[in-house]
Short mmCIF file of C-alpha atoms in Angstrom, two decimals:
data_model
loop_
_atom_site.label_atom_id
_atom_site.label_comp_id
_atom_site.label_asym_id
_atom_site.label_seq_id
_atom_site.Cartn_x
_atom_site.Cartn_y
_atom_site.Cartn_z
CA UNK M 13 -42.55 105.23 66.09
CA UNK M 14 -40.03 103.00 68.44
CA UNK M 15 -40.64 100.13 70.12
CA UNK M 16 -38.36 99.11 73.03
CA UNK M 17 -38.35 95.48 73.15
CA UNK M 18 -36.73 95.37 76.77
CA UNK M 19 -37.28 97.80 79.76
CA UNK M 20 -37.37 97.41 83.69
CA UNK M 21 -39.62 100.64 84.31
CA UNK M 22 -40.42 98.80 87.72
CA UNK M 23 -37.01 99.31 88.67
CA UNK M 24 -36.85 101.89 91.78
CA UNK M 25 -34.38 103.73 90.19
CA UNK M 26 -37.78 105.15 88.71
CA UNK M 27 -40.15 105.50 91.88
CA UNK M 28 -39.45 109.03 92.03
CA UNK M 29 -41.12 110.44 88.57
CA UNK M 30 -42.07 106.90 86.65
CA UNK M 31 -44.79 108.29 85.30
CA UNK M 32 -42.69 111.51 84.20
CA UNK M 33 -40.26 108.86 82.11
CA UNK M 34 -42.88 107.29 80.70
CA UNK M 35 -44.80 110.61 78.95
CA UNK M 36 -41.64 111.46 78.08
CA UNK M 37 -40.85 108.83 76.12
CA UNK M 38 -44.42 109.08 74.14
CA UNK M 39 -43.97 112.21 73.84
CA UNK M 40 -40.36 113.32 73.18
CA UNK M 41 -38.93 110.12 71.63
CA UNK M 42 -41.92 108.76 70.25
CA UNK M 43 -41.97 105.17 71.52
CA UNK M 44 -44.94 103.92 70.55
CA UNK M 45 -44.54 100.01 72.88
CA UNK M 46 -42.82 98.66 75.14
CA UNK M 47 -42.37 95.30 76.57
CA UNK M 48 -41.18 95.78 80.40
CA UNK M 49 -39.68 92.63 81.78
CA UNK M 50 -39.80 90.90 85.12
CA UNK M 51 -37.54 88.68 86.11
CA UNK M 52 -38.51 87.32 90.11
CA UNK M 53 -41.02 86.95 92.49
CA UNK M 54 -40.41 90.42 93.38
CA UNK M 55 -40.70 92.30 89.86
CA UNK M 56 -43.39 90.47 88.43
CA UNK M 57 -46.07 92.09 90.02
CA UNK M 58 -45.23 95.54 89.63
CA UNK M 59 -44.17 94.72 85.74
CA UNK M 60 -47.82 93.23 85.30
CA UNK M 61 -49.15 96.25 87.11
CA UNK M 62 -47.83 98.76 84.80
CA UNK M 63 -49.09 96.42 81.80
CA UNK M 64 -52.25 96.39 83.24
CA UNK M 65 -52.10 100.86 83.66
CA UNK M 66 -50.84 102.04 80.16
CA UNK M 67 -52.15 100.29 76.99
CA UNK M 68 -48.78 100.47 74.99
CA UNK M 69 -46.92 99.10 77.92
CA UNK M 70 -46.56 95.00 77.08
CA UNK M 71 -44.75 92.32 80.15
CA UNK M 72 -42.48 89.83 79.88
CA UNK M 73 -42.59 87.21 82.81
CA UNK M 74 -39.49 84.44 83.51
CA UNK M 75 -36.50 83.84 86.08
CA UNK M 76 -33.39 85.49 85.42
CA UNK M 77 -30.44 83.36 86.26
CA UNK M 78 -29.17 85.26 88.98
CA UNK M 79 -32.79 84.11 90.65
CA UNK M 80 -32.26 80.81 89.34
CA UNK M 81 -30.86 79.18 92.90
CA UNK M 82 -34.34 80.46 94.62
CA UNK M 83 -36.83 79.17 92.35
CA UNK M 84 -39.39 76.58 92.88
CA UNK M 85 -41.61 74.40 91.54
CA UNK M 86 -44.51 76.90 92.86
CA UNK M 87 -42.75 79.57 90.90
CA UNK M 88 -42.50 77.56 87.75
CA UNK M 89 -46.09 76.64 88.01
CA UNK M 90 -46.65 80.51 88.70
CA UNK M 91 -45.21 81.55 85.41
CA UNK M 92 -46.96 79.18 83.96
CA UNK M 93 -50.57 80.78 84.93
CA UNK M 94 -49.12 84.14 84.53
CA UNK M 95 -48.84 83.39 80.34
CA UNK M 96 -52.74 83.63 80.19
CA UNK M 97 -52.47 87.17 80.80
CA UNK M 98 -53.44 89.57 77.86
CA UNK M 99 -50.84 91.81 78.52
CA UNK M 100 -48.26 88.91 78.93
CA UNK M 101 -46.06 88.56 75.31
CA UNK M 102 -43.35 86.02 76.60
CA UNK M 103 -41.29 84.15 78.83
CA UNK M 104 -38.15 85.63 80.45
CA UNK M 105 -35.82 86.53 80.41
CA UNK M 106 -34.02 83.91 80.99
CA UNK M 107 -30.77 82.32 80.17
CA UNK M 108 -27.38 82.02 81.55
CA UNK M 109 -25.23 84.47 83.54
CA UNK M 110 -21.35 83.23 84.10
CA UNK M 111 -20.32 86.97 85.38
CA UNK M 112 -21.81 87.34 88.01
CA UNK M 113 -22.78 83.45 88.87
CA UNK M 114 -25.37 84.01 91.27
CA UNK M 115 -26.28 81.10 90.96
CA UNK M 116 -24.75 77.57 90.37
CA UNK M 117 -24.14 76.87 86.43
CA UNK M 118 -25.95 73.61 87.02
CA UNK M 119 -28.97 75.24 88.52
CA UNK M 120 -29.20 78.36 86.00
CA UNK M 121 -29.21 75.48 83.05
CA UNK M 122 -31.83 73.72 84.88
CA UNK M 123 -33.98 76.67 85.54
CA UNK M 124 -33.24 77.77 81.48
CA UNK M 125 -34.00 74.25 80.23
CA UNK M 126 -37.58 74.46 82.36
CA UNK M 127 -38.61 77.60 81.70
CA UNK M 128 -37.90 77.00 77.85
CA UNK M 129 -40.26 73.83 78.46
CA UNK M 130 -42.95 75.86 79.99
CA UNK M 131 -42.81 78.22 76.80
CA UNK M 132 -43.43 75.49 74.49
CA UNK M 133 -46.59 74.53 76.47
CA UNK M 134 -48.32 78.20 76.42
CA UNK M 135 -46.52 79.04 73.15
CA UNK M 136 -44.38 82.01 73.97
CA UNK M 137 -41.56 83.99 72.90
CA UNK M 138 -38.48 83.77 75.03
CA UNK M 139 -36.08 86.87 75.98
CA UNK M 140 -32.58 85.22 76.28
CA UNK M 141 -30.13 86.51 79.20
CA UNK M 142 -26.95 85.65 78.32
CA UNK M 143 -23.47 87.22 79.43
CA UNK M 144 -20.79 85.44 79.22
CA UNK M 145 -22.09 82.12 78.14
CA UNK M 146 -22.31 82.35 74.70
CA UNK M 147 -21.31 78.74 73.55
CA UNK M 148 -23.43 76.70 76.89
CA UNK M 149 -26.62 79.00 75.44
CA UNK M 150 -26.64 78.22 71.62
CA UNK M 151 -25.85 74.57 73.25
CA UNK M 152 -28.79 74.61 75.82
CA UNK M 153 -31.16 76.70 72.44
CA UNK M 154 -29.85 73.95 70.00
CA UNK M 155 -30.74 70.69 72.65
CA UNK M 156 -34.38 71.65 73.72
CA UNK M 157 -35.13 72.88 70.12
CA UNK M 158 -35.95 76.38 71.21
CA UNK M 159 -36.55 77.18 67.43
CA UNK M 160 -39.86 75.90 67.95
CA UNK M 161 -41.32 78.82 69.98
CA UNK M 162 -37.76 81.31 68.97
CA UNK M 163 -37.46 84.65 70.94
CA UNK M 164 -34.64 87.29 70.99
CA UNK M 165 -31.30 87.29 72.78
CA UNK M 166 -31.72 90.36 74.59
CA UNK M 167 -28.65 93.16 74.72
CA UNK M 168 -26.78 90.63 72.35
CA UNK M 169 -23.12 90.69 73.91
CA UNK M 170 -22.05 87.72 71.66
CA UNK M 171 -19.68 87.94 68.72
CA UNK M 172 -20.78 87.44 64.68
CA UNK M 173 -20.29 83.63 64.93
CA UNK M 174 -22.63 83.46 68.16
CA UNK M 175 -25.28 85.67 66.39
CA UNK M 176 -25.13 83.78 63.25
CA UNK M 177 -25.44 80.88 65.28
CA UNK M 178 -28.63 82.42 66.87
CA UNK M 179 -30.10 83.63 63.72
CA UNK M 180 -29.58 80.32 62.24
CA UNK M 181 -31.94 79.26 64.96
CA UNK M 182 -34.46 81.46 63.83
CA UNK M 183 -33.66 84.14 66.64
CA UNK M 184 -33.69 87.71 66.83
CA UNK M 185 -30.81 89.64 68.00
CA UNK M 186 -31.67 92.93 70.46
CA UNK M 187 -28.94 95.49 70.70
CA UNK M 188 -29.34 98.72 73.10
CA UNK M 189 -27.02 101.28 74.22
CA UNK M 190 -23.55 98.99 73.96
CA UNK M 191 -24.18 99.74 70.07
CA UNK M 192 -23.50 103.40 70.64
CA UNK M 193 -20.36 102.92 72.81
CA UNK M 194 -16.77 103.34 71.40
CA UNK M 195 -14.77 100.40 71.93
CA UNK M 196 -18.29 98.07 70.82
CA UNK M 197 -16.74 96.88 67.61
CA UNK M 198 -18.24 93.81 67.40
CA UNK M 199 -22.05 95.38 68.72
CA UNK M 200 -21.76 97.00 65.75
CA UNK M 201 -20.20 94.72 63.31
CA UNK M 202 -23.40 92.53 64.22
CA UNK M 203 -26.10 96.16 63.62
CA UNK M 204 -24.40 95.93 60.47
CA UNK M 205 -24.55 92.51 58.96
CA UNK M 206 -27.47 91.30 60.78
CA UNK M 207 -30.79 90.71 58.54
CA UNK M 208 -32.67 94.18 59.35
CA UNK M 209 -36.03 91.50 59.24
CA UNK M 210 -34.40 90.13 62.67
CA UNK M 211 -33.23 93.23 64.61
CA UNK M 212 -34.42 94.58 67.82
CA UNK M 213 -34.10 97.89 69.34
CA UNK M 214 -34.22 97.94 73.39
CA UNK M 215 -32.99 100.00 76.13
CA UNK M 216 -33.04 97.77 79.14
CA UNK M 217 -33.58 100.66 81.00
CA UNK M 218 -32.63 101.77 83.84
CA UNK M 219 -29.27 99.90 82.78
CA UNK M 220 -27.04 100.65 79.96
CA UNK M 221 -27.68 104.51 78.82
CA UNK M 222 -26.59 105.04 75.45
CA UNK M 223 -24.36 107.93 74.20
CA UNK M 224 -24.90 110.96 74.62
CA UNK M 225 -26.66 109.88 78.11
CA UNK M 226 -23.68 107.48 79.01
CA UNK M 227 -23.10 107.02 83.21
CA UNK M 228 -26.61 108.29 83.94
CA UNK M 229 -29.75 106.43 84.14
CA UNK M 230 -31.19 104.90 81.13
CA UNK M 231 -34.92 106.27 80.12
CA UNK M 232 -37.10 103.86 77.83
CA UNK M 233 -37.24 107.06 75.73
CA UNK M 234 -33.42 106.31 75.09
CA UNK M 235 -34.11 103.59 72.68
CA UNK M 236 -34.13 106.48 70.17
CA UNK M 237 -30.60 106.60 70.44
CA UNK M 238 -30.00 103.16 69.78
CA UNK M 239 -31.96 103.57 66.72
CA UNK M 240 -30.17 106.34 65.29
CA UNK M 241 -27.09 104.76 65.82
CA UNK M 242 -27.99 101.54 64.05
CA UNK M 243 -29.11 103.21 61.04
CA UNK M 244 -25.82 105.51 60.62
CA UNK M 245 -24.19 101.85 61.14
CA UNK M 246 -26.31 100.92 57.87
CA UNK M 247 -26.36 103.75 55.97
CA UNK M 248 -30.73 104.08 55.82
CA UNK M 249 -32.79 106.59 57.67
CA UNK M 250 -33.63 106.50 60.77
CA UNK M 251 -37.78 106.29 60.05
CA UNK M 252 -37.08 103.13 57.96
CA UNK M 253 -35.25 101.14 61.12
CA UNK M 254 -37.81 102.08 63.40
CA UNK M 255 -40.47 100.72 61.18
CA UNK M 256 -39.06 97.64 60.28
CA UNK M 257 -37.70 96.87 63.97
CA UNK M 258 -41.05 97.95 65.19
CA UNK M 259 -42.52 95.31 62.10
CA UNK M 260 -40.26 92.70 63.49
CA UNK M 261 -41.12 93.20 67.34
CA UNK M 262 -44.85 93.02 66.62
CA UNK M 263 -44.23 89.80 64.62
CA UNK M 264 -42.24 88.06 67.30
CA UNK M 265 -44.53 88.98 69.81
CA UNK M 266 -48.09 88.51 67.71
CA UNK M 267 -49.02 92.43 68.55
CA UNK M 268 -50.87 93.36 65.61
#
């Protein structure tokens, strides 16, 4: 049974047979959870809606940094109330984005730095968003001692020394479809030498299909790809790395 850690089944890309993507992944690919993430004022609802229709269907609740230069202190206080929801497992994602820049460094580090805060006072999980930021991350993890509530940097894009740098902080590291690409030599270098204890398997769906579904979009039920893949990477079967990842994702997020 698969759990993927990181989904957007909200998206619209799925409006036309959601529910169709979601049997299919029960069914077909055997997912057994999934924690669906939203990121804004516009995606939380719907994310907390589909939470509150399937019981295997977990949310996540933060401000990606893309969102960062729009939030307020309303919003902050919002995701604050939102954390006393049963279905709600943690904060985020958040983090840093310096590819796209959306929104001014200065503000997405503010924004990061505050919504870690917020998940040390309702005792939360964070999902980390980072792409290209690897080093002002680790910085911004290591200075508000974001080991004390730990999380998972989500679609790790980092290289070993980042990751190590992450684990060290008592992080878990979530790969998805990248793992499965050609050219993702250091993806998989980190599958590899990564503690299996503190792997993740996701498919932030609808982004990122893996191979063999590469250039179309990405199904939640996809994360079985991932999982295969990571497995081949470390030479065990592919029931024993979706059991432990599924172990580890219930421990990080206190599912029992």
């Amino acid at each position: 049974m698969l759990f993927d850690t990181h989904a957007h089944l909200n998206d619209a890309k799925f409006d036309v047979d959601r529910e169709a993507v979601i049997e299919r992944a029960q069914e077909k690919y055997n997912v057994s959870r999934v924690i669906n993430v939203g990121y804004n004022r516009e995606t939380i609802p719907p994310c907390l809606e589909l939470a509150e229709t399937y019981d295997f269907i977990y949310a996540a609740v933060g401000w990606h940094p893309h969102d960062a230069k729009n939030m307020r202190e309303e919003d902050l206080t919002w995701l604050g109330e939102l954390a006393a929801h049963e279905k709600v497992v943690a904060l985020g994602e958040m983090g840093l984005d310096y590819y796209w820049d959306n929104s001014p460094r200065d503000v997405q580090a503010e924004v990061f730095r505050r919504q870690i805060a917020l998940a040390k006072e309702v005792n939360l999980p964070i999902i980390i968003h980072d792409r290209d930021a690897h080093e002002d991350v680790v910085h911004i993890l290591r200075e508000t001692h974001a080991e004390e509530v730990g999380g998972v940097m989500h679609c790790f894009g980092g290289d070993w020394d980042i990751a190590k740098a992450c684990l060290d902080l008592g992080f878990y590291i979530g790969l998805g479809g990248p793992v499965t690409f050609k050219k993702a030599e250091d993806v998989r270098e980190i599958a590899r030498k990564a503690p299996i204890d503190r792997l993740l398997i996701e498919t932030d769906c609808p982004y990122l299909a893996p191979e063999p579904k590469r250039g179309k979009r990405n199904e939640t039920g996809y994360v079985y790809y991932v999982a295969e893949k990571i497995a081949e990477i470390r030479g065990i079967s592919s029931e024993q790395l979706a059991a432990q990842t599924t172990e580890n994702a219930c421990r990080l997020f206190n599912l029992v």
